[in-house]
Amino acid sequence: MTTATVPLPAATSRSQLQESLFAWLEPKMALAVPAPETEPEQKTAPPAEPPAAEEEAPDLSHVWVVAAEVEVAPKIASVADYRGSFKAAAGLRVDALEVYCKGCRRPYDEVKGDDCAAKIDNTHLIGGDQTRRAKRKIPTPPPNARIIRGGTINRQGISAYVSGVSRPKR
């Protein structure tokens, strides 16, 4: 069995042959017409961008929230208890119990002009600097109490398991 090959004209390229398969998808194109040659465009440097402004400072403002008290009907109360939210009627008056920052949890009156401490550093939420922590105070027994020394309790290893420290007794 022999195959015959047909030489293609020099102006025809593979991409033009491939395009003809999908001609019904695209508007009619002239395949054999070569594109007119144009002078290569002179590349110019992109316009210089204005000098970058100083980096924007992070937003350290407070996010204010209001702890509120709303009187509702028993039906709405059950929905609010189940879902954790409810829809209020238009024109409902809400009594504000407290206004505070959502991030640092400090009252509005104390920090209204300052930056939010939670966005700077959260040490105020964990009781301050943990490297300088106060020692635990041993409670003093009442004056008429008598302290009786007991044995040591092993809370680690297999003997702790067998003795019932880490599992309930039967």
PDB file of N, CA and C in Angstrom, residues 45-51:
ATOM      1  N   ALA A  45       9.859  53.338  26.510  1.00  0.00           N
ATOM      2  CA  ALA A  45       9.826  52.949  27.924  1.00  0.00           C
ATOM      3  C   ALA A  45       8.450  53.288  28.483  1.00  0.00           C
ATOM      4  N   PRO A  46       7.927  52.441  29.359  1.00  0.00           N
ATOM      5  CA  PRO A  46       6.627  52.765  29.939  1.00  0.00           C
ATOM      6  C   PRO A  46       6.731  54.066  30.731  1.00  0.00           C
ATOM      7  N   PRO A  47       5.629  54.787  30.775  1.00  0.00           N
ATOM      8  CA  PRO A  47       5.697  56.057  31.501  1.00  0.00           C
ATOM      9  C   PRO A  47       6.095  55.816  32.948  1.00  0.00           C
ATOM     10  N   ALA A  48       6.907  56.697  33.433  1.00  0.00           N
ATOM     11  CA  ALA A  48       7.382  56.542  34.809  1.00  0.00           C
ATOM     12  C   ALA A  48       6.211  56.708  35.765  1.00  0.00           C
ATOM     13  N   GLU A  49       6.118  55.784  36.698  1.00  0.00           N
ATOM     14  CA  GLU A  49       5.054  55.868  37.685  1.00  0.00           C
ATOM     15  C   GLU A  49       5.398  56.949  38.681  1.00  0.00           C
ATOM     16  N   PRO A  50       4.371  57.594  39.206  1.00  0.00           N
ATOM     17  CA  PRO A  50       4.675  58.612  40.210  1.00  0.00           C
ATOM     18  C   PRO A  50       5.346  57.951  41.400  1.00  0.00           C
ATOM     19  N   PRO A  51       6.161  58.676  42.110  1.00  0.00           N
ATOM     20  CA  PRO A  51       6.848  58.054  43.251  1.00  0.00           C
ATOM     21  C   PRO A  51       5.826  57.459  44.212  1.00  0.00           C
TER      22      PRO A  51
END
